[in-house]
Amino acid sequence: MYFNNDIKINKFINRSDFNNYLNCMFRTDSSQKLTNDLTPKNKCYTMDNPEDTGVFQFDLKARKVVKNGFFDQWNHDVDHLFFARVECPRDDIFEWNEDMHKEMQSILRDMQNRHYYPVLIVIHNDQTKDSCHFHILLDYIDPDVNL
């Protein structure tokens, strides 16, 4: 296993909190210390289901456009959006690998079973002295509410 089992799913306080989180995910805040030359290699996954993902990598200009697009699309739904950061605590793993991706898919299926549906995942693989981790934007769909 690569990732902690203790994954905390957090609720956004408001739209500003949501915007700040997207800035963190996409590393679009100009004062963010963690942005470096490897940041454009971070992978962004859009989700339909764990077996059907779109995978993207962006330069800074594109990251800002995509971040703003997600904010514009989802900011009115912040009351049922959640987020999680999933850590790889192993100090010998710094680069994302295929086995980590498989484990990530298992984590996502578990979240879906609890009615948290991944909308966006960003893998931060740009810190050479810090283990990689990933952020998930989740949409909670209450099974007891008729749509």
mmCIF file with all atom_site columns, N, CA and C in Angstrom, residues 10-19 71 73-83 137-140:
data_model
loop_
_atom_site.group_PDB
_atom_site.id
_atom_site.type_symbol
_atom_site.label_atom_id
_atom_site.label_alt_id
_atom_site.label_comp_id
_atom_site.label_asym_id
_atom_site.label_entity_id
_atom_site.label_seq_id
_atom_site.pdbx_PDB_ins_code
_atom_site.Cartn_x
_atom_site.Cartn_y
_atom_site.Cartn_z
_atom_site.occupancy
_atom_site.B_iso_or_equiv
_atom_site.pdbx_formal_charge
_atom_site.auth_seq_id
_atom_site.auth_comp_id
_atom_site.auth_asym_id
_atom_site.auth_atom_id
_atom_site.pdbx_PDB_model_num
ATOM 1  N N  . ASN A 1 10  ? -13.308 16.641 3.698   1.00 0.00 ? 10  ASN A N  1
ATOM 2  C CA . ASN A 1 10  ? -13.602 17.939 4.286   1.00 0.00 ? 10  ASN A CA 1
ATOM 3  C C  . ASN A 1 10  ? -14.634 18.696 3.469   1.00 0.00 ? 10  ASN A C  1
ATOM 4  N N  . LYS A 1 11  ? -15.395 19.518 4.163   1.00 0.00 ? 11  LYS A N  1
ATOM 5  C CA . LYS A 1 11  ? -16.408 20.353 3.519   1.00 0.00 ? 11  LYS A CA 1
ATOM 6  C C  . LYS A 1 11  ? -15.847 21.753 3.301   1.00 0.00 ? 11  LYS A C  1
ATOM 7  N N  . PHE A 1 12  ? -16.244 22.377 2.214   1.00 0.00 ? 12  PHE A N  1
ATOM 8  C CA . PHE A 1 12  ? -15.858 23.757 1.978   1.00 0.00 ? 12  PHE A CA 1
ATOM 9  C C  . PHE A 1 12  ? -16.693 24.674 2.858   1.00 0.00 ? 12  PHE A C  1
ATOM 10 N N  . ILE A 1 13  ? -16.077 25.716 3.357   1.00 0.00 ? 13  ILE A N  1
ATOM 11 C CA . ILE A 1 13  ? -16.766 26.686 4.204   1.00 0.00 ? 13  ILE A CA 1
ATOM 12 C C  . ILE A 1 13  ? -17.656 27.589 3.349   1.00 0.00 ? 13  ILE A C  1
ATOM 13 N N  . ASN A 1 14  ? -17.112 28.030 2.218   1.00 0.00 ? 14  ASN A N  1
ATOM 14 C CA . ASN A 1 14  ? -17.823 28.959 1.342   1.00 0.00 ? 14  ASN A CA 1
ATOM 15 C C  . ASN A 1 14  ? -17.139 28.979 -0.025  1.00 0.00 ? 14  ASN A C  1
ATOM 16 N N  . ARG A 1 15  ? -17.571 29.851 -0.900  1.00 0.00 ? 15  ARG A N  1
ATOM 17 C CA . ARG A 1 15  ? -17.000 29.926 -2.252  1.00 0.00 ? 15  ARG A CA 1
ATOM 18 C C  . ARG A 1 15  ? -15.535 30.354 -2.235  1.00 0.00 ? 15  ARG A C  1
ATOM 19 N N  . SER A 1 16  ? -15.195 31.230 -1.323  1.00 0.00 ? 16  SER A N  1
ATOM 20 C CA . SER A 1 16  ? -13.804 31.675 -1.220  1.00 0.00 ? 16  SER A CA 1
ATOM 21 C C  . SER A 1 16  ? -12.893 30.506 -0.835  1.00 0.00 ? 16  SER A C  1
ATOM 22 N N  . ASP A 1 17  ? -13.341 29.691 0.101   1.00 0.00 ? 17  ASP A N  1
ATOM 23 C CA . ASP A 1 17  ? -12.595 28.500 0.508   1.00 0.00 ? 17  ASP A CA 1
ATOM 24 C C  . ASP A 1 17  ? -12.422 27.555 -0.685  1.00 0.00 ? 17  ASP A C  1
ATOM 25 N N  . PHE A 1 18  ? -13.476 27.381 -1.453  1.00 0.00 ? 18  PHE A N  1
ATOM 26 C CA . PHE A 1 18  ? -13.428 26.553 -2.661  1.00 0.00 ? 18  PHE A CA 1
ATOM 27 C C  . PHE A 1 18  ? -12.411 27.114 -3.656  1.00 0.00 ? 18  PHE A C  1
ATOM 28 N N  . ASN A 1 19  ? -12.430 28.417 -3.876  1.00 0.00 ? 19  ASN A N  1
ATOM 29 C CA . ASN A 1 19  ? -11.491 29.061 -4.791  1.00 0.00 ? 19  ASN A CA 1
ATOM 30 C C  . ASN A 1 19  ? -10.048 28.869 -4.318  1.00 0.00 ? 19  ASN A C  1
ATOM 31 N N  . PHE A 1 71  ? -14.008 26.648 -11.183 1.00 0.00 ? 71  PHE A N  1
ATOM 32 C CA . PHE A 1 71  ? -14.652 27.512 -10.194 1.00 0.00 ? 71  PHE A CA 1
ATOM 33 C C  . PHE A 1 71  ? -15.985 28.035 -10.725 1.00 0.00 ? 71  PHE A C  1
ATOM 34 N N  . GLN A 1 73  ? -17.899 26.809 -13.010 1.00 0.00 ? 73  GLN A N  1
ATOM 35 C CA . GLN A 1 73  ? -18.874 25.737 -13.203 1.00 0.00 ? 73  GLN A CA 1
ATOM 36 C C  . GLN A 1 73  ? -19.448 25.227 -11.886 1.00 0.00 ? 73  GLN A C  1
ATOM 37 N N  . TRP A 1 74  ? -18.641 25.174 -10.832 1.00 0.00 ? 74  TRP A N  1
ATOM 38 C CA . TRP A 1 74  ? -19.042 24.488 -9.607  1.00 0.00 ? 74  TRP A CA 1
ATOM 39 C C  . TRP A 1 74  ? -19.294 25.392 -8.407  1.00 0.00 ? 74  TRP A C  1
ATOM 40 N N  . ASN A 1 75  ? -19.002 26.690 -8.484  1.00 0.00 ? 75  ASN A N  1
ATOM 41 C CA . ASN A 1 75  ? -19.070 27.504 -7.268  1.00 0.00 ? 75  ASN A CA 1
ATOM 42 C C  . ASN A 1 75  ? -20.480 27.637 -6.693  1.00 0.00 ? 75  ASN A C  1
ATOM 43 N N  . HIS A 1 76  ? -21.504 27.436 -7.488  1.00 0.00 ? 76  HIS A N  1
ATOM 44 C CA . HIS A 1 76  ? -22.872 27.510 -6.965  1.00 0.00 ? 76  HIS A CA 1
ATOM 45 C C  . HIS A 1 76  ? -23.294 26.209 -6.280  1.00 0.00 ? 76  HIS A C  1
ATOM 46 N N  . ASP A 1 77  ? -22.458 25.184 -6.382  1.00 0.00 ? 77  ASP A N  1
ATOM 47 C CA . ASP A 1 77  ? -22.751 23.889 -5.776  1.00 0.00 ? 77  ASP A CA 1
ATOM 48 C C  . ASP A 1 77  ? -21.882 23.611 -4.554  1.00 0.00 ? 77  ASP A C  1
ATOM 49 N N  . VAL A 1 78  ? -21.248 24.646 -4.028  1.00 0.00 ? 78  VAL A N  1
ATOM 50 C CA . VAL A 1 78  ? -20.277 24.468 -2.954  1.00 0.00 ? 78  VAL A CA 1
ATOM 51 C C  . VAL A 1 78  ? -20.885 23.805 -1.714  1.00 0.00 ? 78  VAL A C  1
ATOM 52 N N  . ASP A 1 79  ? -22.201 23.883 -1.558  1.00 0.00 ? 79  ASP A N  1
ATOM 53 C CA . ASP A 1 79  ? -22.840 23.272 -0.383  1.00 0.00 ? 79  ASP A CA 1
ATOM 54 C C  . ASP A 1 79  ? -22.803 21.751 -0.400  1.00 0.00 ? 79  ASP A C  1
ATOM 55 N N  . HIS A 1 80  ? -22.556 21.128 -1.549  1.00 0.00 ? 80  HIS A N  1
ATOM 56 C CA . HIS A 1 80  ? -22.424 19.665 -1.566  1.00 0.00 ? 80  HIS A CA 1
ATOM 57 C C  . HIS A 1 80  ? -21.096 19.208 -2.171  1.00 0.00 ? 80  HIS A C  1
ATOM 58 N N  . LEU A 1 81  ? -20.108 20.126 -2.193  1.00 0.00 ? 81  LEU A N  1
ATOM 59 C CA . LEU A 1 81  ? -18.760 19.767 -2.634  1.00 0.00 ? 81  LEU A CA 1
ATOM 60 C C  . LEU A 1 81  ? -17.866 19.516 -1.426  1.00 0.00 ? 81  LEU A C  1
ATOM 61 N N  . PHE A 1 82  ? -16.961 18.583 -1.594  1.00 0.00 ? 82  PHE A N  1
ATOM 62 C CA . PHE A 1 82  ? -16.022 18.219 -0.544  1.00 0.00 ? 82  PHE A CA 1
ATOM 63 C C  . PHE A 1 82  ? -14.647 18.061 -1.159  1.00 0.00 ? 82  PHE A C  1
ATOM 64 N N  . PHE A 1 83  ? -13.647 17.932 -0.298  1.00 0.00 ? 83  PHE A N  1
ATOM 65 C CA . PHE A 1 83  ? -12.288 17.741 -0.799  1.00 0.00 ? 83  PHE A CA 1
ATOM 66 C C  . PHE A 1 83  ? -11.517 16.825 0.135   1.00 0.00 ? 83  PHE A C  1
ATOM 67 N N  . LEU A 1 137 ? -11.431 16.623 -5.631  1.00 0.00 ? 137 LEU A N  1
ATOM 68 C CA . LEU A 1 137 ? -12.646 17.420 -5.497  1.00 0.00 ? 137 LEU A CA 1
ATOM 69 C C  . LEU A 1 137 ? -13.806 16.445 -5.644  1.00 0.00 ? 137 LEU A C  1
ATOM 70 N N  . LEU A 1 138 ? -14.694 16.427 -4.655  1.00 0.00 ? 138 LEU A N  1
ATOM 71 C CA . LEU A 1 138 ? -15.773 15.437 -4.595  1.00 0.00 ? 138 LEU A CA 1
ATOM 72 C C  . LEU A 1 138 ? -17.143 16.105 -4.587  1.00 0.00 ? 138 LEU A C  1
ATOM 73 N N  . ASP A 1 139 ? -18.064 15.485 -5.272  1.00 0.00 ? 139 ASP A N  1
ATOM 74 C CA . ASP A 1 139 ? -19.463 15.920 -5.271  1.00 0.00 ? 139 ASP A CA 1
ATOM 75 C C  . ASP A 1 139 ? -20.245 14.869 -4.493  1.00 0.00 ? 139 ASP A C  1
ATOM 76 N N  . TYR A 1 140 ? -20.877 15.272 -3.388  1.00 0.00 ? 140 TYR A N  1
ATOM 77 C CA . TYR A 1 140 ? -21.671 14.347 -2.600  1.00 0.00 ? 140 TYR A CA 1
ATOM 78 C C  . TYR A 1 140 ? -23.088 14.328 -3.149  1.00 0.00 ? 140 TYR A C  1
#
